[in-house]
Short mmCIF file of N, CA, C and O in Angstrom, two decimals:
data_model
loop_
_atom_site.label_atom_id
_atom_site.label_comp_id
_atom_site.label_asym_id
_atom_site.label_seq_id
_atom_site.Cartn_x
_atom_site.Cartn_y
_atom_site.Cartn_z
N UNK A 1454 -15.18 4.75 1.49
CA UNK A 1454 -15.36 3.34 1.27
C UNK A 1454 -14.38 2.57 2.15
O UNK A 1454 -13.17 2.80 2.13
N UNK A 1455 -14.86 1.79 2.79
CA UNK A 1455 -14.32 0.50 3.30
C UNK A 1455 -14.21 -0.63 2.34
O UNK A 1455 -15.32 -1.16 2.28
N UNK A 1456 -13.33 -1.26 1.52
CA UNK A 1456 -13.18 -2.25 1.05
C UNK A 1456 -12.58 -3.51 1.56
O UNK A 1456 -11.43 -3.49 2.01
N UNK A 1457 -13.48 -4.95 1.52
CA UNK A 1457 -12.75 -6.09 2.25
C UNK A 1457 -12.67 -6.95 0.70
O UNK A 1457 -13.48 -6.78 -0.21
N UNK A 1458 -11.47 -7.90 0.67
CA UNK A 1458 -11.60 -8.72 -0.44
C UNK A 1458 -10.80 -10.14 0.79
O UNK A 1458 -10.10 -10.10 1.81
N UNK A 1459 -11.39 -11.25 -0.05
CA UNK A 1459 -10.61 -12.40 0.80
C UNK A 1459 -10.79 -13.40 -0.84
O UNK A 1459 -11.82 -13.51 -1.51
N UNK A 1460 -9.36 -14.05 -1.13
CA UNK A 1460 -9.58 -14.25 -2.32
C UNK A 1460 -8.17 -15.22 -2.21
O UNK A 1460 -7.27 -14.77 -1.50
N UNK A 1461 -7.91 -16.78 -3.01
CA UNK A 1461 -7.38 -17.75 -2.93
C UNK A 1461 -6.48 -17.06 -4.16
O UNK A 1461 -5.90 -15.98 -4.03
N UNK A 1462 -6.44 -17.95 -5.49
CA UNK A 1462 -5.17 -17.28 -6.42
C UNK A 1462 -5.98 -16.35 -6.98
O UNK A 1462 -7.18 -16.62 -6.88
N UNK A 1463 -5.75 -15.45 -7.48
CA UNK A 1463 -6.47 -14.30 -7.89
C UNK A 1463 -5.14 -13.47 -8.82
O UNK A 1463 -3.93 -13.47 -8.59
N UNK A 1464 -5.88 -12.84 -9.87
CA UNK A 1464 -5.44 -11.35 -10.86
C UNK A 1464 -6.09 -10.66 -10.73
O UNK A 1464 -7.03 -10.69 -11.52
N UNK A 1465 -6.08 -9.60 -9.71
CA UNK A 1465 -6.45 -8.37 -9.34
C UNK A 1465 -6.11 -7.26 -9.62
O UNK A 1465 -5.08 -6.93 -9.03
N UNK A 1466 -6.74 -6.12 -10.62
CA UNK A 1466 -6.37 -4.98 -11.15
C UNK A 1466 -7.65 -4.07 -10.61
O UNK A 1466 -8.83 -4.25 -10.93
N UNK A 1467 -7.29 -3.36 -9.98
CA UNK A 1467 -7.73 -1.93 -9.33
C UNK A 1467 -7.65 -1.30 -9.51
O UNK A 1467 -6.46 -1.03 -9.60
N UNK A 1468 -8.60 -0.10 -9.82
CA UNK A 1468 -7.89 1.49 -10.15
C UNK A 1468 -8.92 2.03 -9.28
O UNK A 1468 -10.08 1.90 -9.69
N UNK A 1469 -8.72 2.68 -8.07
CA UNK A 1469 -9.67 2.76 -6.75
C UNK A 1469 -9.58 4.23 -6.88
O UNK A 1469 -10.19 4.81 -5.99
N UNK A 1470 -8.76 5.32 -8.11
CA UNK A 1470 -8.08 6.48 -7.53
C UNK A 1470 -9.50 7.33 -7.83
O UNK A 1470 -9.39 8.18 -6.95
N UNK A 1471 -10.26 7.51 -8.25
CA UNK A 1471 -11.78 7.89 -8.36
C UNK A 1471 -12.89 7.81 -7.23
O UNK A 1471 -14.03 8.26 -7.26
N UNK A 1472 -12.12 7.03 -6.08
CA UNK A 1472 -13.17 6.74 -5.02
C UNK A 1472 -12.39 7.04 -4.06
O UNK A 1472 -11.17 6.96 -4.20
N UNK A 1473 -13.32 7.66 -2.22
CA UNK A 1473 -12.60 7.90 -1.24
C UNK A 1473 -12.59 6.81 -0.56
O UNK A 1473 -13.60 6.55 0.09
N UNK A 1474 -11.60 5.98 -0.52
CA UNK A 1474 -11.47 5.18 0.32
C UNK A 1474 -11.05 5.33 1.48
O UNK A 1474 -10.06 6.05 1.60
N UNK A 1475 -11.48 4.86 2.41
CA UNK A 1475 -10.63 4.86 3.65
C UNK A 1475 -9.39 3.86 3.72
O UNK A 1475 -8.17 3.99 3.82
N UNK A 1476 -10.42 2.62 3.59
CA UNK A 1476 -9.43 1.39 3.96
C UNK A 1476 -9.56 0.30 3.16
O UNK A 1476 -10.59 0.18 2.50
N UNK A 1477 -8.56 -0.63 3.10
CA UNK A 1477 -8.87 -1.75 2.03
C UNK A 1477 -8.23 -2.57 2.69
O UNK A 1477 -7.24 -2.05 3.20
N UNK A 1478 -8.37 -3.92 2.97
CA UNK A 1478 -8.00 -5.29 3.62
C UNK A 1478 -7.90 -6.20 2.45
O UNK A 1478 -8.86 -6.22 1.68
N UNK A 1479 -6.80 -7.00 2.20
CA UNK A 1479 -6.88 -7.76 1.14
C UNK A 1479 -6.34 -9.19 1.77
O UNK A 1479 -5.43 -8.95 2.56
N UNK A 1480 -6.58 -10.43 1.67
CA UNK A 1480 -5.97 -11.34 1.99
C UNK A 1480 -6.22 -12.29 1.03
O UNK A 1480 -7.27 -12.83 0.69
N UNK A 1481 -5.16 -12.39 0.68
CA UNK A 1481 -5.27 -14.00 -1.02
C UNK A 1481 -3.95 -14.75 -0.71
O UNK A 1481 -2.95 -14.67 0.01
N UNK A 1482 -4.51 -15.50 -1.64
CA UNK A 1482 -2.95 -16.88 -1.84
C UNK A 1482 -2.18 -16.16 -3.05
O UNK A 1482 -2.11 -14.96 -3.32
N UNK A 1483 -1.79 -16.95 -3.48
CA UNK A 1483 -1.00 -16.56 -4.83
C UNK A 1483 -1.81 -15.94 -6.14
O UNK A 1483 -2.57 -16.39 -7.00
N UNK A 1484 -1.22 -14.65 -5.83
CA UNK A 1484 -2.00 -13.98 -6.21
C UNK A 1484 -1.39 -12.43 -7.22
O UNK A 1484 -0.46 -11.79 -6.72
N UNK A 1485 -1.78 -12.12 -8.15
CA UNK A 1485 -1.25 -11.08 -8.84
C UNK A 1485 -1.88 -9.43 -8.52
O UNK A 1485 -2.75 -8.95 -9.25
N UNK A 1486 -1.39 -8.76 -7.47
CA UNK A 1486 -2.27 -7.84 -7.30
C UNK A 1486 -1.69 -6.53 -7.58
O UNK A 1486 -0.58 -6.21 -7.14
N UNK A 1487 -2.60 -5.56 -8.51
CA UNK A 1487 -2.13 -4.23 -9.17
C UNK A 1487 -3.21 -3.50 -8.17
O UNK A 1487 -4.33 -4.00 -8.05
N UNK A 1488 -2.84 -2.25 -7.45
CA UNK A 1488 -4.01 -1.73 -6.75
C UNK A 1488 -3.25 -0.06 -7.41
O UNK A 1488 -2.10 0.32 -7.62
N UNK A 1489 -4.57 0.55 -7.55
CA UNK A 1489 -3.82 2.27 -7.72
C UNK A 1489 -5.20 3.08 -6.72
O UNK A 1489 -6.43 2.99 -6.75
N UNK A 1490 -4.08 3.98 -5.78
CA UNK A 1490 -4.99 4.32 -4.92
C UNK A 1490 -5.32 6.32 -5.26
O UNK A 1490 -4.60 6.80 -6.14
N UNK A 1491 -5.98 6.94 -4.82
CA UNK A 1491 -6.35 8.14 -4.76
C UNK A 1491 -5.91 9.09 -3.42
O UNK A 1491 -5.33 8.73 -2.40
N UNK A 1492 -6.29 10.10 -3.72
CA UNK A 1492 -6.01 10.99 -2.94
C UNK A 1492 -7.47 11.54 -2.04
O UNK A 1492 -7.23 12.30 -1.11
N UNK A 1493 -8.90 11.20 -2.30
CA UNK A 1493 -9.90 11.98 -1.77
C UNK A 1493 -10.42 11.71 -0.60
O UNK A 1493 -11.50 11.90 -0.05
N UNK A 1494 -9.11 11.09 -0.26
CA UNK A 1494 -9.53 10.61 1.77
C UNK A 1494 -8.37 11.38 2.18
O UNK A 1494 -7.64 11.77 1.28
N UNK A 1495 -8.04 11.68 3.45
CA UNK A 1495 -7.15 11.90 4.06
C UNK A 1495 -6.08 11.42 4.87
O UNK A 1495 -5.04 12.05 5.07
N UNK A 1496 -6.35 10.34 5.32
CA UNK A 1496 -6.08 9.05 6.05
C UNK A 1496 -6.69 7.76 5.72
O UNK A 1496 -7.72 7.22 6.13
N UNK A 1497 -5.73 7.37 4.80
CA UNK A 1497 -5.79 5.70 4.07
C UNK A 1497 -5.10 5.14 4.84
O UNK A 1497 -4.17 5.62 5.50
N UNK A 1498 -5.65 3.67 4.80
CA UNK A 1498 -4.90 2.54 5.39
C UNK A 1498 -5.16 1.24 4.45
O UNK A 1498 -6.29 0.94 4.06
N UNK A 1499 -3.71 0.31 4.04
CA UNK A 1499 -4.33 -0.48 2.93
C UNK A 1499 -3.37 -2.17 3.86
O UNK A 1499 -2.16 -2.34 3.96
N UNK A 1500 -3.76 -2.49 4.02
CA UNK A 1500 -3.35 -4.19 4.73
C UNK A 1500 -3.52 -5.18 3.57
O UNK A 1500 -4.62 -5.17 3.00
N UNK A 1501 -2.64 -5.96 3.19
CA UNK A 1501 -2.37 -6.86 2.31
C UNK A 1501 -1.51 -7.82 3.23
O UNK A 1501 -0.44 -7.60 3.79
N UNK A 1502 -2.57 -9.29 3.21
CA UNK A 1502 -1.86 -10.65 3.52
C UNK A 1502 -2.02 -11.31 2.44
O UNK A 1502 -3.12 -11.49 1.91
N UNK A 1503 -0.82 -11.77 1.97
CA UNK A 1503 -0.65 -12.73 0.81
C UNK A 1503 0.36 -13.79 0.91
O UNK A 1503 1.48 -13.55 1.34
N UNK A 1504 0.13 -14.52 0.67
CA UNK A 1504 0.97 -16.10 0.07
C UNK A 1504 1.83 -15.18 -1.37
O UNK A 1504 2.07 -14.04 -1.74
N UNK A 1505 2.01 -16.53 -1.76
CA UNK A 1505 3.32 -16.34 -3.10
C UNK A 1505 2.46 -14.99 -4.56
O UNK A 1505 1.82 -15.22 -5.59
N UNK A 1506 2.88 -13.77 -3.93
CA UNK A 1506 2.23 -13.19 -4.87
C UNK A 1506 3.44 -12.26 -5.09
O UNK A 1506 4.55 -12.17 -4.56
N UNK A 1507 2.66 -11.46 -6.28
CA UNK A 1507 3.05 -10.17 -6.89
C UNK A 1507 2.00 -8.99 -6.86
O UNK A 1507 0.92 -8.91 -7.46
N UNK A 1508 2.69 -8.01 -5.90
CA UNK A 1508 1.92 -6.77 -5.24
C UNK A 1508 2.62 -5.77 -6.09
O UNK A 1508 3.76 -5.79 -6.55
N UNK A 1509 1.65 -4.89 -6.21
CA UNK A 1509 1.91 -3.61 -6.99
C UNK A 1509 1.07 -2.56 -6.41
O UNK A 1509 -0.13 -2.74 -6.20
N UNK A 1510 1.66 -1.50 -6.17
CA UNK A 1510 0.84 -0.39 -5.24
C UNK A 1510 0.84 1.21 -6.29
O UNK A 1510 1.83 1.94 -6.42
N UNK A 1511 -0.06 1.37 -6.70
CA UNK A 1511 0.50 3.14 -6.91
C UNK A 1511 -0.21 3.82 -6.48
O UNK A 1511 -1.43 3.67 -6.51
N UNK A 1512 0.81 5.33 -5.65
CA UNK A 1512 0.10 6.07 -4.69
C UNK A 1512 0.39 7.22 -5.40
O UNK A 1512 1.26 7.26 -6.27
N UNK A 1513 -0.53 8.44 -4.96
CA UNK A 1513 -0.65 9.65 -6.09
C UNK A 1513 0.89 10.71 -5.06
O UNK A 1513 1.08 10.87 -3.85
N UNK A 1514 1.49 11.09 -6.01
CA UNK A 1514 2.81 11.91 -5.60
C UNK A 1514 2.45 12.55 -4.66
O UNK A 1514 3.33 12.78 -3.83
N UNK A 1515 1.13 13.08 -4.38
CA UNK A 1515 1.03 14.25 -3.30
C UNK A 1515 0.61 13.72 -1.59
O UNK A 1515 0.25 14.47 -0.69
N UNK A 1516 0.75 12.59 -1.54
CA UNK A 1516 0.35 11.75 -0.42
C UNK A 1516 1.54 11.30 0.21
O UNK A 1516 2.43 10.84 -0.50
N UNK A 1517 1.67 11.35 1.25
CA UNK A 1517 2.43 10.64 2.34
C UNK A 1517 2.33 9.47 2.34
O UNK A 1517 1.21 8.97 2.38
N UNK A 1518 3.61 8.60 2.30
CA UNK A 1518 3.40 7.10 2.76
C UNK A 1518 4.07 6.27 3.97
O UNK A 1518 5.29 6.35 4.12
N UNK A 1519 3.29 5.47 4.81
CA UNK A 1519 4.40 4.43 5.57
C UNK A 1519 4.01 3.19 5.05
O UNK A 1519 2.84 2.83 5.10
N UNK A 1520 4.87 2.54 4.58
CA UNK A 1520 4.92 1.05 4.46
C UNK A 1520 5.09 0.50 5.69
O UNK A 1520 5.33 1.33 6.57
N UNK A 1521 5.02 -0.78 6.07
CA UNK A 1521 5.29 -2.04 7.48
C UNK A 1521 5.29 -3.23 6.54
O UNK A 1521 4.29 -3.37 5.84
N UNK A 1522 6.22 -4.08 6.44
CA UNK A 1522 6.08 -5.04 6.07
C UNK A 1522 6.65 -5.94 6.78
O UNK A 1522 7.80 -5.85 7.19
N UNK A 1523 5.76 -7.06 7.03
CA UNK A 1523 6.25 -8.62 7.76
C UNK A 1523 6.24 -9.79 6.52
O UNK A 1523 5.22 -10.46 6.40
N UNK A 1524 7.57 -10.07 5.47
CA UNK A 1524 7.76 -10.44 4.64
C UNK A 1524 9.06 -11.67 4.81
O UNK A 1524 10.10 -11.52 5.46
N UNK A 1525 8.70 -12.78 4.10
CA UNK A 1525 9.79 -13.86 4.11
C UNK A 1525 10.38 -14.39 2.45
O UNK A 1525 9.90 -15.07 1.55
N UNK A 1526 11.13 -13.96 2.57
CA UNK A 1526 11.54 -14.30 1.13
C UNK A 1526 11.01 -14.10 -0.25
O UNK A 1526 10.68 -14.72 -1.26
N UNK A 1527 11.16 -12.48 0.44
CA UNK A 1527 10.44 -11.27 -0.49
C UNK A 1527 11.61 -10.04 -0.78
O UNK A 1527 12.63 -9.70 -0.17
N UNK A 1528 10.80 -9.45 -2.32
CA UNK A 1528 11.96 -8.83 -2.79
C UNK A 1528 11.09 -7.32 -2.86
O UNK A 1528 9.97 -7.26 -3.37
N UNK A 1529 11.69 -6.29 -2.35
CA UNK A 1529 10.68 -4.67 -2.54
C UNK A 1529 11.74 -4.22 -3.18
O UNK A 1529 12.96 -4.34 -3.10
N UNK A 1530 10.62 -3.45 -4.09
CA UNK A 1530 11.07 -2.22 -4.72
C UNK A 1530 9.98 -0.84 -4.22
O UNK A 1530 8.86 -0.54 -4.62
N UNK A 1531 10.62 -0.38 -3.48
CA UNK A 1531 10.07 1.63 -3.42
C UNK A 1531 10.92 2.69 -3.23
O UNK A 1531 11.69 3.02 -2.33
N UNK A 1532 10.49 3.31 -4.70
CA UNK A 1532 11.62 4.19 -4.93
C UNK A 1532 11.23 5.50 -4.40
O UNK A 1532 10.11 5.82 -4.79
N UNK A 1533 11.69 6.20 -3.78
CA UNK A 1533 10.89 7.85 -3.05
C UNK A 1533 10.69 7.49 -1.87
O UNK A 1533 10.01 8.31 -1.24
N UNK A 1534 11.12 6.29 -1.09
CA UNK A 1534 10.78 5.69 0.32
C UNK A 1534 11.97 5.64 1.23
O UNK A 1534 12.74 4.98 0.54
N UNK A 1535 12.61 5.92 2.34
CA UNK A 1535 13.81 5.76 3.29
C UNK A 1535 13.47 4.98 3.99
O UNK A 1535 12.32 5.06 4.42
N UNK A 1536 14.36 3.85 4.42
CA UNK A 1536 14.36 3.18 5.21
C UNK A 1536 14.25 3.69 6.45
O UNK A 1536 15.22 4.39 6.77
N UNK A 1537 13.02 3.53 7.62
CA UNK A 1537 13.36 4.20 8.70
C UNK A 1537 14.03 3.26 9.91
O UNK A 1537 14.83 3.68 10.74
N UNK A 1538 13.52 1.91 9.84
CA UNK A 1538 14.11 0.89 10.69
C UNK A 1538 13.72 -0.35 9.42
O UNK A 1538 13.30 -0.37 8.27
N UNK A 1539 14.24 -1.54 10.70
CA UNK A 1539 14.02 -2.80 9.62
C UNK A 1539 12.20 -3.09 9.32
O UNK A 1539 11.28 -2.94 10.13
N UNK A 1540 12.15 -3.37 8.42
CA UNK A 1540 10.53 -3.46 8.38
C UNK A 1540 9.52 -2.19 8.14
O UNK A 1540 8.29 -2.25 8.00
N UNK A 1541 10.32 -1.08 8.12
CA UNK A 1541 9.23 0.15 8.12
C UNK A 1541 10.05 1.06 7.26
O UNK A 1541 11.27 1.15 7.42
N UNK A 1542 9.33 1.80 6.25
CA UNK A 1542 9.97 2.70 5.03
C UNK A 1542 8.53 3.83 5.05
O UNK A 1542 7.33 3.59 5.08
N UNK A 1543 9.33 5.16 5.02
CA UNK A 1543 8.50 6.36 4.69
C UNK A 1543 8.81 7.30 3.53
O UNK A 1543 9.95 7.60 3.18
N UNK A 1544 7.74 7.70 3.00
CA UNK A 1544 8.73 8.99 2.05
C UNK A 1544 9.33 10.27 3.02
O UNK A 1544 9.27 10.31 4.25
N UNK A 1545 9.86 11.19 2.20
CA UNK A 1545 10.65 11.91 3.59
C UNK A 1545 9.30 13.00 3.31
O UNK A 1545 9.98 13.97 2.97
N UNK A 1546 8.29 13.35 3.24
CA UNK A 1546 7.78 13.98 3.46
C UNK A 1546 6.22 14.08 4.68
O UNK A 1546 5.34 14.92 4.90
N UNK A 1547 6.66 12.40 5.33
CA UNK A 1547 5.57 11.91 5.93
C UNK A 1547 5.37 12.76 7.15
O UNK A 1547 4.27 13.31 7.15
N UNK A 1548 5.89 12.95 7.87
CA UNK A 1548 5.67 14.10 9.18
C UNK A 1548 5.21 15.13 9.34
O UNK A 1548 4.68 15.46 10.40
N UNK A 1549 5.31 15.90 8.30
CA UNK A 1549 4.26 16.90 7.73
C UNK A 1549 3.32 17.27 6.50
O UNK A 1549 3.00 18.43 6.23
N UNK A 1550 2.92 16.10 5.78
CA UNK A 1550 1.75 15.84 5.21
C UNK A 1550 0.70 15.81 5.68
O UNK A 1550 0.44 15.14 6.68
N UNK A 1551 -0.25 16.63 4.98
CA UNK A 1551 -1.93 16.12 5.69
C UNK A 1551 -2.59 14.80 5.08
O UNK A 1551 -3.28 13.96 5.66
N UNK A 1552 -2.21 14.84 3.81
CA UNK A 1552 -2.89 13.18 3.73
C UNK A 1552 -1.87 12.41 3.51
O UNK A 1552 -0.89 12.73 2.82
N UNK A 1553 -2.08 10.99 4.27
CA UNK A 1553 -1.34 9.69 4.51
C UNK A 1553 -2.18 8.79 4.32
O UNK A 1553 -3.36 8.63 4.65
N UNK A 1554 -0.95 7.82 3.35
CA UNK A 1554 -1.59 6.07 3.61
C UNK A 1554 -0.48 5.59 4.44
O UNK A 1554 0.72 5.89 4.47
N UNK A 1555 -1.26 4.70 5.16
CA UNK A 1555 -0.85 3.66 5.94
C UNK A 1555 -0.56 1.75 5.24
O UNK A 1555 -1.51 0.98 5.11
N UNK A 1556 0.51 1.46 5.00
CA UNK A 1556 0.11 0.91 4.05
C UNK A 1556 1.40 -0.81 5.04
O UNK A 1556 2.58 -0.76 5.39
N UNK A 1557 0.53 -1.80 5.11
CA UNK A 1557 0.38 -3.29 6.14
C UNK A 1557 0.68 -4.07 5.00
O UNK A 1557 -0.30 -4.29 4.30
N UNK A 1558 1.98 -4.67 4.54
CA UNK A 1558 1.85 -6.12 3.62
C UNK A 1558 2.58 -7.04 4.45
O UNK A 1558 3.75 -6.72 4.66
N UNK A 1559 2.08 -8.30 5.05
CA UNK A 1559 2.20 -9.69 5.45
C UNK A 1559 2.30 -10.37 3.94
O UNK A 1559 1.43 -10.45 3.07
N UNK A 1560 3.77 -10.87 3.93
CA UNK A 1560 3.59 -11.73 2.60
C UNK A 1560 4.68 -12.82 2.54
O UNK A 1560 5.67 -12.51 3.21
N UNK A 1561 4.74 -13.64 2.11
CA UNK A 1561 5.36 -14.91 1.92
C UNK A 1561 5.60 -15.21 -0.05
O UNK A 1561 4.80 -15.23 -1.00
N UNK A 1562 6.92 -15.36 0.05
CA UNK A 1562 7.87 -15.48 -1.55
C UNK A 1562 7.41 -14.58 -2.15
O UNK A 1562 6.96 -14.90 -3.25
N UNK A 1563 7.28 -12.96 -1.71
CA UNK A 1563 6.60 -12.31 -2.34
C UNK A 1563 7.03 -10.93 -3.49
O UNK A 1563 7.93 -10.32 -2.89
N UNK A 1564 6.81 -10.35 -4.63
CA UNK A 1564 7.13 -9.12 -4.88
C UNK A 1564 6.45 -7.90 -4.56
O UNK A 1564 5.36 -7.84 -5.14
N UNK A 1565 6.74 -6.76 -3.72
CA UNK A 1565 6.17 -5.79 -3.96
C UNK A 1565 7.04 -4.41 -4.30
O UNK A 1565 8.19 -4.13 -3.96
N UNK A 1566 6.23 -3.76 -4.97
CA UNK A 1566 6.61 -2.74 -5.71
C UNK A 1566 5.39 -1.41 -5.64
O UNK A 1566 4.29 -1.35 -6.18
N UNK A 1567 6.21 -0.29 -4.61
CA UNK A 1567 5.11 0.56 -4.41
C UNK A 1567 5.74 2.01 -4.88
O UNK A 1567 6.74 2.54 -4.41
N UNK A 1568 4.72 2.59 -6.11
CA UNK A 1568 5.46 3.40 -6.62
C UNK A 1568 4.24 4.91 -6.42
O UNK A 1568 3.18 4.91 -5.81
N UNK A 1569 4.86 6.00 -7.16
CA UNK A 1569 4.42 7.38 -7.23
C UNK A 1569 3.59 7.62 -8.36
O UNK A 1569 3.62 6.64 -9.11
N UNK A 1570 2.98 8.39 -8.71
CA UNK A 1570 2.63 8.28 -10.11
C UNK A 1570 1.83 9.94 -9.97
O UNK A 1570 1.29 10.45 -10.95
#
C-alpha cells in the first residue's frame, strides 16, 4: 500500500501494522497524529509535514529505523535511537537490518515521539 492523506486540523489514529505498506505521506495543520506501523514490507518510508501538532510513531522492535527531521520549535522523544548528526537519529541496528523505515517529519511547534513496541 501506498497511502496519501492531506488533512487541515485532524485526530488521526492508525493502526496500519496488519497491512504492507510501503509508504505513507501525511501533510496536516494542527493536528493529533498516532500512526502504528508493521513489519510486512521491507522498506518503509513514512513523510510527515505538519503545522502545530502532536506526532506519535510506533515501529515494531524488529525493524530498523532512520528518522530526518526538519523541525522548529519542536520537542522529540526516541528512545532506542542515536543521534547520528544534527537532524538525523538511527537505532544502532540500522546497517545491518533487512527491513527499514525511512521515516521524513517537517514540523513546526511540534511533538514527536517515536517509539518500539
Amino acid at each position: 500500500w501506498n497511502i496519501n492523506f492531506n488533512v487541515g486540523a485532524a485526530d488521526m489514529q492508525m493502526d496500519l501494522s496488519k497491512y504492507k505498506v510501503r509508504e505513507v505521506k501525511l501533510e496536516g495543520g494542527a493536528s493529533s497524529i498516532y500512526l502504528k506501523m508493521g513489519e510486512l514490507n521491507e522498506d518503509q518510508k513514512i513523510k510527515i509535514s505538519a503545522g502545530a501538532s502532536s506526532i506519535h510513531i510506533l515501529m515494531p522492535k524488529s525493524r530498523a529505523c532512520e528518522i530526518r527531521t526538519n523541525t522548529v520549535l519542536s520537542s522529540r522523544e526516541l528512545p532506542g535511537f542515536e543521534r547520528i548528526e544534527r537532524h538525523l537519529y538511527r537505532t544502532n541496528n540500522f546497517n545491518t537490518a533487512k527491513i527499514k523505515s525511512y521515516i521524513n517529519v517537517d514540523a513546526a511547534v511540534s511533538s514527536l515521539n517515536v517509539e518500539k513496541y
